[in-house]
Structures are given as C-alpha cells and as structure tokens.
Short mmCIF file of C-alpha atoms and ligand atoms in Angstrom, two decimals:
data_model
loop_
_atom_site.label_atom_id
_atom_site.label_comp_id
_atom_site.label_asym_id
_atom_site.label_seq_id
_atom_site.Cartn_x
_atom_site.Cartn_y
_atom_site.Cartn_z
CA UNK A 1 86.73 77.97 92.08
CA UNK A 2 89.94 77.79 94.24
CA UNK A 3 87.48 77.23 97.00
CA UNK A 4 89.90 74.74 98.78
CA UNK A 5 86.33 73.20 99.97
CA UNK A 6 86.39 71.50 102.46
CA UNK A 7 87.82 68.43 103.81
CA UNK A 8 91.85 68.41 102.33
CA UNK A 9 94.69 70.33 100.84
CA UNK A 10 97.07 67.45 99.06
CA UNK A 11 100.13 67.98 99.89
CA UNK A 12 103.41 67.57 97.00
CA UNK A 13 104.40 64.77 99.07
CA UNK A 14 100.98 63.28 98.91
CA UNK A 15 99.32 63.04 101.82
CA UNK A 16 96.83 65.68 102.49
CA UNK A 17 96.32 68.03 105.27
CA UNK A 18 92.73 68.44 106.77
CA UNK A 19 90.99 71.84 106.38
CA UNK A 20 90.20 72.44 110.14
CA UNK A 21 90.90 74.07 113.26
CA UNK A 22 92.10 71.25 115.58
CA UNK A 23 92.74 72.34 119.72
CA UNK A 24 94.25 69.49 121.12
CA UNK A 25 96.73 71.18 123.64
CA UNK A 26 97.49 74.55 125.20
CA UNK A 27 98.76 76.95 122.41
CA UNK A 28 101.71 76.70 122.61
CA UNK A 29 101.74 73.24 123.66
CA UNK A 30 104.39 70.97 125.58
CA UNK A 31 106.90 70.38 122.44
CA UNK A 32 106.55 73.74 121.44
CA UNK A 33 107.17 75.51 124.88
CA UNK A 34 110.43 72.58 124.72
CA UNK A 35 111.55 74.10 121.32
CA UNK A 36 110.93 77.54 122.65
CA UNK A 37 113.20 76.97 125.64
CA UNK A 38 116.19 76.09 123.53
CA UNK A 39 115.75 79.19 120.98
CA UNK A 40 115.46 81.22 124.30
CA UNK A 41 119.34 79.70 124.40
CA UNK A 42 120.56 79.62 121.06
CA UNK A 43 118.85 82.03 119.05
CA UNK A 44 119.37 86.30 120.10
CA UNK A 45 116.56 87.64 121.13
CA UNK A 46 116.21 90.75 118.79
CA UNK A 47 114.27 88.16 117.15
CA UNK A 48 110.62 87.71 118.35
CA UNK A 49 107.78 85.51 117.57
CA UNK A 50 104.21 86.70 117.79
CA UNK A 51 103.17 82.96 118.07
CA UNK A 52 105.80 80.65 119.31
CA UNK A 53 104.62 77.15 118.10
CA UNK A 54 106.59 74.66 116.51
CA UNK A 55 105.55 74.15 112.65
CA UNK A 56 105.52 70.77 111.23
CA UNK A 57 102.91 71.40 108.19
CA UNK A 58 100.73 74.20 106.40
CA UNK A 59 98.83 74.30 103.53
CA UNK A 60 95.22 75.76 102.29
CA UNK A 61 94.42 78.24 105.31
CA UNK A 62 95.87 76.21 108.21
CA UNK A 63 99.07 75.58 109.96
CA UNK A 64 100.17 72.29 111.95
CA UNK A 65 101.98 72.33 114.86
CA UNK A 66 104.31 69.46 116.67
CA UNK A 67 101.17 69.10 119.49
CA UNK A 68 99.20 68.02 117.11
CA UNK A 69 96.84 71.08 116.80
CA UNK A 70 95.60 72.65 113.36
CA UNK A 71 95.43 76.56 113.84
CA UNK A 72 93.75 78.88 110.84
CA UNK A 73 95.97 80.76 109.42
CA UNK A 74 95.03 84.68 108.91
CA UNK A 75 98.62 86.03 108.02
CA UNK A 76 100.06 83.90 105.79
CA UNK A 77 103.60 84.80 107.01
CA UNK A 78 102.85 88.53 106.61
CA UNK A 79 101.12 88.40 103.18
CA UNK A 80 103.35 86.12 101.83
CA UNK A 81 101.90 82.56 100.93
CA UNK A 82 99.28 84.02 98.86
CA UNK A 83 98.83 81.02 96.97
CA UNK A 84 98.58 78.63 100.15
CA UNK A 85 101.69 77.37 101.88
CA UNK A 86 103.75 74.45 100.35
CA UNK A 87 101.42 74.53 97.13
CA UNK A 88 101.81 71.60 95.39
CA UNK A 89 102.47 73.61 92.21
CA UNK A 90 105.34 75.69 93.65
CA UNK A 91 106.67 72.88 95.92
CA UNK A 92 106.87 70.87 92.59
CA UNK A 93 108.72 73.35 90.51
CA UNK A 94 111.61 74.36 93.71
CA UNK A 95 111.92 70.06 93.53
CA UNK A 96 112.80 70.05 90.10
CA UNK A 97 115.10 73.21 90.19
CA UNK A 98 117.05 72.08 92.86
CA UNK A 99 117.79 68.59 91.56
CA UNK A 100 118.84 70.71 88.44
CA UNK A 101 121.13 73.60 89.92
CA UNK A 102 120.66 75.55 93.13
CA UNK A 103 122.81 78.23 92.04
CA UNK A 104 125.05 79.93 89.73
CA UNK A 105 124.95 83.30 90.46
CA UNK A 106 122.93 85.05 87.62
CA UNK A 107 126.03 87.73 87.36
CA UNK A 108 128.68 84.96 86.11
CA UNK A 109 126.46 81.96 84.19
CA UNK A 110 122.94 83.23 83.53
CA UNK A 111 119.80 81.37 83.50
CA UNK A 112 116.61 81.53 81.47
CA UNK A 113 114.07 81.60 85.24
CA UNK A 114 115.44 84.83 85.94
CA UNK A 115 114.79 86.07 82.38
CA UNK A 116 111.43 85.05 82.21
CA UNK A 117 110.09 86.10 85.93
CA UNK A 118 111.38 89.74 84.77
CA UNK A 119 109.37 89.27 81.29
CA UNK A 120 106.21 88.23 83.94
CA UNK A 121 107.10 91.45 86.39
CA UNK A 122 107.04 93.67 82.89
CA UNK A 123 104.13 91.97 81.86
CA UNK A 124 102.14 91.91 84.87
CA UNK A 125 102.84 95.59 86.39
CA UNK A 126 100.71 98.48 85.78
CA UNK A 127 101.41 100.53 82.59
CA UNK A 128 102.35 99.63 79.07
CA UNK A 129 105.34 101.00 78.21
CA UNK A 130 108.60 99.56 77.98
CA UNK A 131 109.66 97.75 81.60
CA UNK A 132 112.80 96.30 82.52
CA UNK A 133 113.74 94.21 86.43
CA UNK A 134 116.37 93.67 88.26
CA UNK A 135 115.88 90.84 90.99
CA UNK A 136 117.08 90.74 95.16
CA UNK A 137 116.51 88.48 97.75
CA UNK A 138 114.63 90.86 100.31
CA UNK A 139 111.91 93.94 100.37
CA UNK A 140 114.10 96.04 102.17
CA UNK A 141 116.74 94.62 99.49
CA UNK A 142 114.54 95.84 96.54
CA UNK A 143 113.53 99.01 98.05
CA UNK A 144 117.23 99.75 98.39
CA UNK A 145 117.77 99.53 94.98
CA UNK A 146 114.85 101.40 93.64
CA UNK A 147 116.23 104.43 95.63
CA UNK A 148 119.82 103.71 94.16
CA UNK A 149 118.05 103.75 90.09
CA UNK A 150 116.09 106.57 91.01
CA UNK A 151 118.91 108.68 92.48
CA UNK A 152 121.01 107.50 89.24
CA UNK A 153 118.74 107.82 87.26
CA UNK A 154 117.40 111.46 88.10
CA UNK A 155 121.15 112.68 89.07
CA UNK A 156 119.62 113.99 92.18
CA UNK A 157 119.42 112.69 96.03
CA UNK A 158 116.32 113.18 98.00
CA UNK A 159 114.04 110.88 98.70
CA UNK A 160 110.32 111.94 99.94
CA UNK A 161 108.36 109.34 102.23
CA UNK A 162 105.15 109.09 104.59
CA UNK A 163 104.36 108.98 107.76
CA UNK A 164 103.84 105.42 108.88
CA UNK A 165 105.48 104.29 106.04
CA UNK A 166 107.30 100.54 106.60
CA UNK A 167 110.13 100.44 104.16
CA UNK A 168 112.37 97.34 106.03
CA UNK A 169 115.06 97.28 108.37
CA UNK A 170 118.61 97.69 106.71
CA UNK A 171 120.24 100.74 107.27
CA UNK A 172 118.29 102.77 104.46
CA UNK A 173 115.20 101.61 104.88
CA UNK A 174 115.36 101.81 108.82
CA UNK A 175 115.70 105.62 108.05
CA UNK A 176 112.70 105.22 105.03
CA UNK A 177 110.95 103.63 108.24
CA UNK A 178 108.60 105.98 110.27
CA UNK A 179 108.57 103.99 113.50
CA UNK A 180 110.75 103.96 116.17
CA UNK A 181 109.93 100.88 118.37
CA UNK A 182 110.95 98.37 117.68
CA UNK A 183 112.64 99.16 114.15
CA UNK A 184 114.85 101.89 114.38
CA UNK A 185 115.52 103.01 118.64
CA UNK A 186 119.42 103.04 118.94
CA UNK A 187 120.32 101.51 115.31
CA UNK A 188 121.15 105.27 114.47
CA UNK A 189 122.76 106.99 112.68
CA UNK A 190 120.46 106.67 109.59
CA UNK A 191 121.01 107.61 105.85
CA UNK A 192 120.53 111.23 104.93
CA UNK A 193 118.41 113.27 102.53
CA UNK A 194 115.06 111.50 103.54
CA UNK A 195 112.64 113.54 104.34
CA UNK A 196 108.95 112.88 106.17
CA UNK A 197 105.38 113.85 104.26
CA UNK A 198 101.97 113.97 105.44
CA UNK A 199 99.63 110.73 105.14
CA UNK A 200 96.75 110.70 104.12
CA UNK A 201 95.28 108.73 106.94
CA UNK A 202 90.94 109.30 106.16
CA UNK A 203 90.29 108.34 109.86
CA UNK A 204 93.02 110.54 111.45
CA UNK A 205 92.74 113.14 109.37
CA UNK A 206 92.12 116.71 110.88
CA UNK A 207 89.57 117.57 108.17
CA UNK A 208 87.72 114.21 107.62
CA UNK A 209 88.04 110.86 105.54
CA UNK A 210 86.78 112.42 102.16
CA UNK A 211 89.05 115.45 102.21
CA UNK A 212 92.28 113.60 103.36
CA UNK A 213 93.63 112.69 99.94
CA UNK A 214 93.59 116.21 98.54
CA UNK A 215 94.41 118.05 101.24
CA UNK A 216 97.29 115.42 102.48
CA UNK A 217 98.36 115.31 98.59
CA UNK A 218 98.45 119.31 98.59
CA UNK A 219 100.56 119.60 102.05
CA UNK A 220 103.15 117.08 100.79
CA UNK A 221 103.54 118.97 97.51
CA UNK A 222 103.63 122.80 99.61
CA UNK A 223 106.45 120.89 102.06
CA UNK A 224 108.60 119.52 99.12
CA UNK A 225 108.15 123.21 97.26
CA UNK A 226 109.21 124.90 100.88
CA UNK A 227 111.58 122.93 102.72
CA UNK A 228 113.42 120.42 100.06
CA UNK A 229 113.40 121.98 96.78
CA UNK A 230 111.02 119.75 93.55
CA UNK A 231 114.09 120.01 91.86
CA UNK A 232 116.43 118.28 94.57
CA UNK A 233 113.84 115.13 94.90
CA UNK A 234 114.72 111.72 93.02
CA UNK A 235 111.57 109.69 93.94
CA UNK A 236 108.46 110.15 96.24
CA UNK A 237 108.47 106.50 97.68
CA UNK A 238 105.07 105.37 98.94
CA UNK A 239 103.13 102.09 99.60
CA UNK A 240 99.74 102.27 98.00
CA UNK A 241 98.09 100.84 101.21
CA UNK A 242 100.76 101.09 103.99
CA UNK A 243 101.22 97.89 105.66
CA UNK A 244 103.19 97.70 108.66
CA UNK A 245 101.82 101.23 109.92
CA UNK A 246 98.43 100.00 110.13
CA UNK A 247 96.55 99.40 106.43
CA UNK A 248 96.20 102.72 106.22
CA UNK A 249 94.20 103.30 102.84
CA UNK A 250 95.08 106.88 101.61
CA UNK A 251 92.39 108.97 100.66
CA UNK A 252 90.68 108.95 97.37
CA UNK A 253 92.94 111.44 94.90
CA UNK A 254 96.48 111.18 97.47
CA UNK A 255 97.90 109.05 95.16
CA UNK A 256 97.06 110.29 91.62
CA UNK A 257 97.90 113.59 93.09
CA UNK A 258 101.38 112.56 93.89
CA UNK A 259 101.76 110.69 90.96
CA UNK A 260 100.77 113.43 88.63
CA UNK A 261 103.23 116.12 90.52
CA UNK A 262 106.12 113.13 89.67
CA UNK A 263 105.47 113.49 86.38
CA UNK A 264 105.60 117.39 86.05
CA UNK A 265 108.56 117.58 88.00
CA UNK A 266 111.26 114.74 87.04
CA UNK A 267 110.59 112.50 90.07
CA UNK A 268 109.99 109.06 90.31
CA UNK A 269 107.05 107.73 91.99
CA UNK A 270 108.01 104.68 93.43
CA UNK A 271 104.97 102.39 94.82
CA UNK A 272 106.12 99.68 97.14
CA UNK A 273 103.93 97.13 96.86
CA UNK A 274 105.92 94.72 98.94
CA UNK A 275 102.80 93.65 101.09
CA UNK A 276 99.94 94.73 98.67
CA UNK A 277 101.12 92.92 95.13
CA UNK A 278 100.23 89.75 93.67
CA UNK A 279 96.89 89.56 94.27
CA UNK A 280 96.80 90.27 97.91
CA UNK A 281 93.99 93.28 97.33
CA UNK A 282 92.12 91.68 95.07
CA UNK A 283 93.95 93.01 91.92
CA UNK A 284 97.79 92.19 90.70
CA UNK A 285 98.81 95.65 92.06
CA UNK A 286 97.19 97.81 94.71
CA UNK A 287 98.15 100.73 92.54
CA UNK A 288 95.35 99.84 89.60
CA UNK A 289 92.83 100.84 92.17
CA UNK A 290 92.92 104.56 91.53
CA UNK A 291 95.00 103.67 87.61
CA UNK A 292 98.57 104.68 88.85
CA UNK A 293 101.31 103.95 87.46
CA UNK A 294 104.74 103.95 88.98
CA UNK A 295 107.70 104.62 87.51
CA UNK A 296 109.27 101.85 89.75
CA UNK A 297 107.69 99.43 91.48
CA UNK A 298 109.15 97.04 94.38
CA UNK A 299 107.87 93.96 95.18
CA UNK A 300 108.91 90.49 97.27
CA UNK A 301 106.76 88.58 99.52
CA UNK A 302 103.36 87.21 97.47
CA UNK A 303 105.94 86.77 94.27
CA UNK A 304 107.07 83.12 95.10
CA UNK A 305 104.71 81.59 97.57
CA UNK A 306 107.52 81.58 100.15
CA UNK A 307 110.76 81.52 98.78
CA UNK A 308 112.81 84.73 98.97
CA UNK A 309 112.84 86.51 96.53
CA UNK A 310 112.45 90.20 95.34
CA UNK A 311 112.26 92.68 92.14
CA UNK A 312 112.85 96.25 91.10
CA UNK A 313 110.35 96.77 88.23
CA UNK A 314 110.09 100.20 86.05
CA UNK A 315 110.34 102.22 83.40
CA UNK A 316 113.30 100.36 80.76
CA UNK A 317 114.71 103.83 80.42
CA UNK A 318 115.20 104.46 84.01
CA UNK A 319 116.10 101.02 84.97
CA UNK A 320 118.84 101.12 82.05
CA UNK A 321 120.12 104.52 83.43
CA UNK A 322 122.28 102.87 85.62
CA UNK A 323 125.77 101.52 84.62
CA UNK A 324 126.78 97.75 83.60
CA UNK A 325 127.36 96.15 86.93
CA UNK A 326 126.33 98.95 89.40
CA UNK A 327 123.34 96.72 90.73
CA UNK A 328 123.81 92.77 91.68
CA UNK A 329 124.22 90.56 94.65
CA UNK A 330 125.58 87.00 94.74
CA UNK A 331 121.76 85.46 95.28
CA UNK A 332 119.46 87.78 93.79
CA UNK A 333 117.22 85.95 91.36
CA UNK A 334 118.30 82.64 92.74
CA UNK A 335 116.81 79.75 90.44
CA UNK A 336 114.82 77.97 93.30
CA UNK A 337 113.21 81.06 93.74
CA UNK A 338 112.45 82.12 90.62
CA UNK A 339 111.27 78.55 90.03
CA UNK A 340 108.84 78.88 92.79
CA UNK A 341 107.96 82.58 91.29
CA UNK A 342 107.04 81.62 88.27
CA UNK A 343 105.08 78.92 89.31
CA UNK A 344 103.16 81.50 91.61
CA UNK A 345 102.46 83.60 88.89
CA UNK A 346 100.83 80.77 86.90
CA UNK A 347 98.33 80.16 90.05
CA UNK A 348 97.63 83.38 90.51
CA UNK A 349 97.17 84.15 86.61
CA UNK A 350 95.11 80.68 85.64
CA UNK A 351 93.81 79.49 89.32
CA UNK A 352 90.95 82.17 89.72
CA UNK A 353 92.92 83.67 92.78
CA UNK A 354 92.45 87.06 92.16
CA UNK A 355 88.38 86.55 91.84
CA UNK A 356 88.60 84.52 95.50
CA UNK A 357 90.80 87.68 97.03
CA UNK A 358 87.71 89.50 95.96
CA UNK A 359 85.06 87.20 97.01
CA UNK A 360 86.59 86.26 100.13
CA UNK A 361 87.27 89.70 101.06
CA UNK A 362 83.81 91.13 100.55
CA UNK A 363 83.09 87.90 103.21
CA UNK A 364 85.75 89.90 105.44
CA UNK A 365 84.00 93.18 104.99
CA UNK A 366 80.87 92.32 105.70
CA UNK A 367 81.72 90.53 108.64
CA UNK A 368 84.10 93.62 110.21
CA UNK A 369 81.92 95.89 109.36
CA UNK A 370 79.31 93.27 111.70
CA UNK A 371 81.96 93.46 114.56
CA UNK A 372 82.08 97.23 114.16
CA UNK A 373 78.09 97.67 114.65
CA UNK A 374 78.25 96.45 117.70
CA UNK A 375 81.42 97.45 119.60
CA UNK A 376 82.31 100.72 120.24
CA UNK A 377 86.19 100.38 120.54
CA UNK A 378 86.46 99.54 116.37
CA UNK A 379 87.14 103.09 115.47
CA UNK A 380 88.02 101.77 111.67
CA UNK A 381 87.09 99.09 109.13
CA UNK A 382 89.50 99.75 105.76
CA UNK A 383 91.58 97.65 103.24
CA UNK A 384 90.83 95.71 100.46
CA UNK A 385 90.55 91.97 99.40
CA UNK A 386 92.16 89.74 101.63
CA UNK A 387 94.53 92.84 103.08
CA UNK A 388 91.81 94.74 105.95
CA UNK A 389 92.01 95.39 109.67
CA UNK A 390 90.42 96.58 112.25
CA UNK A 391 91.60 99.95 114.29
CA UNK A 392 90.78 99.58 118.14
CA UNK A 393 90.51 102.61 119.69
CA UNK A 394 88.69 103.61 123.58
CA UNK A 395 85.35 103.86 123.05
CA UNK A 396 83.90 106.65 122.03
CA UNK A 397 87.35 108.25 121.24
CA UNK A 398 89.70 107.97 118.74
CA UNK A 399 92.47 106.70 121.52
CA UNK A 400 94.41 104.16 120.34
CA UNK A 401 93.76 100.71 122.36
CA UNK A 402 97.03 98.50 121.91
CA UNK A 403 96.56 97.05 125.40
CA UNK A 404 93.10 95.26 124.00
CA UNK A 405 94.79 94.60 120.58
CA UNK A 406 97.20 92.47 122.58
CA UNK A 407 94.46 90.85 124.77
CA UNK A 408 92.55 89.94 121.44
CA UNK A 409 95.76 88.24 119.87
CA UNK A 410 96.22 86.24 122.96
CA UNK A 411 92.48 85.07 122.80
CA UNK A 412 92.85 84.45 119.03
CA UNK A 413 96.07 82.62 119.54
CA UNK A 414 94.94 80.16 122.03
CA UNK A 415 92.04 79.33 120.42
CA UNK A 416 93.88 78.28 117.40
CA UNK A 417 93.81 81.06 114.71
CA UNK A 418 97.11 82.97 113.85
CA UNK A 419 96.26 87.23 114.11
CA UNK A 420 98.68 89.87 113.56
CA UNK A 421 98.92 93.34 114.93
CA UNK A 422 100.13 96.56 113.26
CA UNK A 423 99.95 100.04 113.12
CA UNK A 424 102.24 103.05 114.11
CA UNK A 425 100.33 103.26 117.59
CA UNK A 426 100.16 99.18 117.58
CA UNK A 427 96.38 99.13 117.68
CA UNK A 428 95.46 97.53 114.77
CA UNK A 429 94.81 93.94 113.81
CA UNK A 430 95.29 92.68 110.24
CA UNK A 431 93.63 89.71 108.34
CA UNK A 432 95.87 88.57 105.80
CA UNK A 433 94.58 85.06 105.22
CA UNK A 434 95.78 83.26 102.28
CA UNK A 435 93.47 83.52 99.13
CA UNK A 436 93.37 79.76 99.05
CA UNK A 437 91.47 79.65 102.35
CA UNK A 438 87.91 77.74 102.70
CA UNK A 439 85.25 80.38 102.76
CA UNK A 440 84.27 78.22 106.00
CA UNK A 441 87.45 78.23 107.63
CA UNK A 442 88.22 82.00 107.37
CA UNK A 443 84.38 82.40 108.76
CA UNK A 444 85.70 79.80 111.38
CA UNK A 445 88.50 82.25 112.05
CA UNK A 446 86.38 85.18 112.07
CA UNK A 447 84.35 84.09 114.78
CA UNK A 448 87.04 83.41 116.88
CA UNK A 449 87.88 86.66 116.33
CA UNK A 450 84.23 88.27 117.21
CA UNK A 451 84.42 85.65 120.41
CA UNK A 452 87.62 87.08 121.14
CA UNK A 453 86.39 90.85 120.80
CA UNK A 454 83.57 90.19 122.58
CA UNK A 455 85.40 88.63 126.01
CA UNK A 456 87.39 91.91 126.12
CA UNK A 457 84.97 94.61 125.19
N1 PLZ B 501 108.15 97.21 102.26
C1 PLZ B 501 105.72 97.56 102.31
O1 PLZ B 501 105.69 95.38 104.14
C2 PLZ B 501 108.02 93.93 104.98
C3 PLZ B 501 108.13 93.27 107.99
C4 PLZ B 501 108.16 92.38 109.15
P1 PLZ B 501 111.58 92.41 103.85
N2 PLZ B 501 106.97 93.91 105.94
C5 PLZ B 501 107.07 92.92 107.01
C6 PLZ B 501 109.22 92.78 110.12
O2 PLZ B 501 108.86 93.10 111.26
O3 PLZ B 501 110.41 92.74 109.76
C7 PLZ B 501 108.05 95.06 104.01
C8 PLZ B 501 106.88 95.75 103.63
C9 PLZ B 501 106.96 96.82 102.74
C10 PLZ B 501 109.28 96.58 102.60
C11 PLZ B 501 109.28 95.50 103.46
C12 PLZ B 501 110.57 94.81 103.78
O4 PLZ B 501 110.58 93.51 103.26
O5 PLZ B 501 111.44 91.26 102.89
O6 PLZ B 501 111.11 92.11 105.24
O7 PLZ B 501 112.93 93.01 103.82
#
C-alpha cells in the first residue's frame, strides 16, 4: 500500500527524490572527504560517524549525498525515520508549528500538541487501564525518568537490568549500560544500586534457544531473591528486543516471566522500547508479541519521524505518584516535535505501515535466512519486522567475527547502502530500513549485502 513503488518520493518542497541507488563517486566522495576534513578540526572527536558523507536529501529508503550519489538506506538513523525521512506529512506539520510558536516551555504556558501526543502514547501503548505521560527530549532522557517515577513511586531504590542491555549515555544510563567500549571506559564513577541479570540470549545460551527464557527468567528471579532483596527493587528495566547489544530476542516465556514476578512483588516492569516502538517490529510495541504489559514504558526515536523527542508512558497511578513539579525540563514536549509526533502517529495509524513492517520483513527473513544457508560464519538470523540482524561468528564456532562485520560494512558502504553494526562483542549487523522502503530497493540493498558477504567469506 505504502509501497513507495518505484520511481519517486515527493518531497514537501516539491520536487521529488528518485527511488535508486546512484554510485557516481568514491563513497565518501571529494566534497564529503572536504567536509570531513573540517569536522576533523572543529568538531571533538568523541563523536564518530559510521559513514562520513555529506547529506543533502533523504526520503523513501534512500539518502543523497553532496557527490551526487543516492545510497539505500538500511538504518534509518538508528530506527528512527520509520515513516521515511523528511515525510511530506511530518515536514508539513513542523512548517506550520514553527511559523506558529517554536516554544513556550510546556511548564509556564501550556499547549494543546503536548496534551494530545500523551492522549496518543495512552492510547496507543499496551494495556487498558488508566495511562498518564510525561514528555523529554532524549531516550536516555526518558529512561532517566522512568527510573526516577519508579523509585518514587515504589519508595524503594534498586534498579534490576540485563546483560547487553543499551540504556543511553548520561550518567545513569551509562551505568544501566552493559558495555564498556565505547560507552562507559573512564566516564566512571556511575550511579549506584543497579544491579546486572542474566539475558536470555537463545543462541548463547548454555542450555539451548528453547530453554533460555525460562531458565534465564528463573536465574534473574533466584539472583534478585539472593543478592538484592524483591523487596529493595523499584523496577526490572528491560528492552523487549535489546538493540544496541545485538537484537538479541529473549527467549519465549523471559519476559512474561519477569513481568509476572513484577506484579507479585511491587516492582515495576519497565520495557524500553526506545528502538523497538512505533511500528519498527511490525506491531506498535515489541512488548504485544508475548501480551506484556509494562507498567512504564519509554519511548523516543520512531515517535516523530526525526525530531527529538521522548515519553515516559505508564500506569496513571504510578505516573501521578510523583509530586507537582518533580519531573520537567525546559524543552521536553517541544511543539515542533510534538507537531511532527503526531503527525507520525497518523502515518503509522492510517498509512498501512505497520502491515509493510510485516511484509517487508518476512522479505528480510527469507532472504537472511538465504545468506545463512550458505555461509558458515552467520551463526544467527533473529528479530522481527523491519528490526533483524545477522550474528557473524568463525565458522563452525560460535566465535564472534567483528573483524568481518567491519569488512562487510566497508563493502556495503562503498557500494552505496548505509549498514550498521551492533552487538556487545560488535559482531552483528542490523537492518533497520525504513518501513517506507520499495520492496525493490531494500532487495537492491540486500544483495549488496549477500555480494558483500560473499567477497569476505
Ligand atoms: N534505549 C533501547 O536504543 C538509543 C544509541 C546510539 P538516546 N540507541 C542508539 C549511540 O551510540 O548513542 C537508545 C536505545 C534504547 C535508550 C537509548 C538512548 O536514546 O535518544 O540516544 O538518548
């Protein structure tokens, strides 16, 4: 339906950017290698780029660069630009707000955008009962705040989180964070009272893929019981497919497990769904897969096709808990955000985008689970809708392979499609294109891919 067919994407502005992967340089190319020299001078390098071209356009499932070339795009800004990059419906909606107000600052002179993407968080998030948000500008900004609620909230202070879990990078969620490199090494010290559970990672776990959810579900619950205390735990935080640390799709009954031991103890489960919401797994929420349903729920990214914003959604009882004016921030909620937000939710709700996650990523499957047959270093196909990846490992081992996860990303790159990496041991590669990409393109892409693989098996 959204199939962005072929030829064009219109732009707001009205011209229309062709559905194609275009080579005409080196990647990156003479004007961006210039622009790369001067951010090598002005901007610090803590900051990397995977890909260091210089964007002029994007739209549909491609990305333009200043050399004139046309790359597919199979990351959508880390799972963000779910509904396509500059849609016309979003980029038409942050126009109008900004020629009304920019900002106010929702804590002094409210607005009614704010007030009605919370009535669309409440709406859309799993569970019926009564939800309330609050709204940030960041992830790491939201997850913050779900950990303050559930700490008020519960009157206790610690927090339970996975292994591999990606949280963000401020000073509590660098300590949320499993991973050292490059997040947290010498950014210490880190908040206290956080304390590290078993993953249920199916293809790394001791006793197999089918038993990892119980037994991973059972050793968290025997290592709060033992070495924390039920009673001392506000919220078991947990992202229902973990992003960052490699799509890691916990086993079948890890979740409900969890969620169930929240609910007989006084915890909050807390899903981050950060990377997985709004469509990106071929449902609103990666938590409706196995019918969970959080007490709080964090989410940024996918929620306004690429303007920052973020939410705290839960239980209106919890949320309320907390005291008039003991959560804020001068920007959070801004109105050219939650213009583009609620113009995001529209697409997503009435534009079919949830059905294309789904087709398009059984299209994905099919085709990793191709790539798999016939290469012995893909130790793991796993994710869901337009969120999968591929685990590269030495053949015949479970060894992780980072060095040819690299080598593939290079390949990828020059050729003109945009791959990311993840993964706690960095050898993984994720496909998050956007689920307005051409069926043909993201095969287009895929076969790169394959090519790529297949030069540096
Ligand atoms: N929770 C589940 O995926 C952000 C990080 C990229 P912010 N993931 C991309 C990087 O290297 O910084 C993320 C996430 C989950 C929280 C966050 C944090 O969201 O908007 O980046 O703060």
């Amino acid at each position: 339906m959204t199939d962005v067919a072929d030829a064009v994407v219109p732009l707001a502005g009205g011209p229309t950017l062709p559905q194609e992967r275009r080579v005409v340089t080196a990647i990156p190319g003479p004007r961006a290698r210039a622009l790369h020299e001067r951010r090598t001078a002005a901007v610090a390098s803590g900051i990397g780029s995977a890909l260091p071209i210089e964007v002029v356009a994007a739209g549909g499932g491609v990305i333009v660069d200043s050399d004139g070339n046309s790359l597919i795009d199979l990351g959508s800004g880390i799972a963000v630009v779910n509904v396509g990059n500059a849609a016309p419906a979003v980029a038409q909606a942050v126009a109008a707000q900004a020629a009304s107000f920019t900002h106010t600052c929702f804590m002094i002179t409210p607005y009614s955008g704010y007030v009605q993407v919370c009535e669309q968080l409440n709406r859309l998030t799993p569970g019926t009962h009564a939800k309330k948000s609050a709204l940030f500008n960041s992830g790491a900004e939201a997850v913050e705040n779900a950990v303050k609620i559930a700490r008020h909230a519960t009157g206790r202070t610690a927090i339970v989180v996975m292994e591999h879990a990606y949280h963000g990078r401020t000073n509590l969620t660098m300590a949320l964070t499993a991973k050292s490199m490059p997040y947290k090494a010498g950014f210490g010290p880190f908040a206290g009272d956080i304390y590290r559970v078993p993953m249920a990672y199916p293809y790394r776990w001791p006793g197999g893929p089918d038993a990892s959810g119980l037994e991973a579900a059972a050793e968290v619950i025997s290592d709060i019981h033992t070495t924390i205390g039920a009673d001392r735990v506000a919220a078991i935080l947990v992202e229902p497919i973990q992003g960052e640390g490699g799509f890691i799709v916990p086993g079948k009954g890890y979740l409900p497990a969890l969620s169930e031991f929240c609910t007989e103890n006084g915890i909050m489960f807390v899903a981050d769904e950060i990377q997985t919401g709004f469509g990106r797994t071929g449902q609103w929420f990666a938590c409706e897969d196995e019918h969970i349903v959080p007490d709080l729920i964090t989410t940024a990214k996918g929620i306004a096709g690429g303007l920052p914003l973020a939410a705290v959604t839960g239980r209106a009882e919890v949320m309320d808990s907390v005291h008039v004016g003991g959560l804020g921030g001068t920007y959070g909620g801004n109105p050219v955000a939650c213009a583009a937000a609620l113009a995001t939710i529209d697409m997503l709700e009435h534009g079919g985008l949830i059905a294309d996650a789904q087709r398009l990523g059984a299209a994905l499957r099919t085709r990793l689970d191709a790539m798999k047959a016939r290469d012995r270093g893909i130790g793991d196909v796993r994710g869901r809708g337009l969120m999968q990846a591929i685990e590269l490992v030495e053949p015949g081992t479970d060894r992780p392979d980072p060095d040819r996860v690299r080598a593939v990303l290079a390949a990828c790159h020059a050729q003109g499609v945009v791959t990311l990496s993840a993964g706690t041991y960095g050898n993984v590669i994720r496909f998050l294109p956007p689920l307005v990409i051409s069926e043909k393109l993201l095969h287009e892409g895929l076969d790169v891919v394959a090519e790529a693989l297949a030069v540096t098996r």
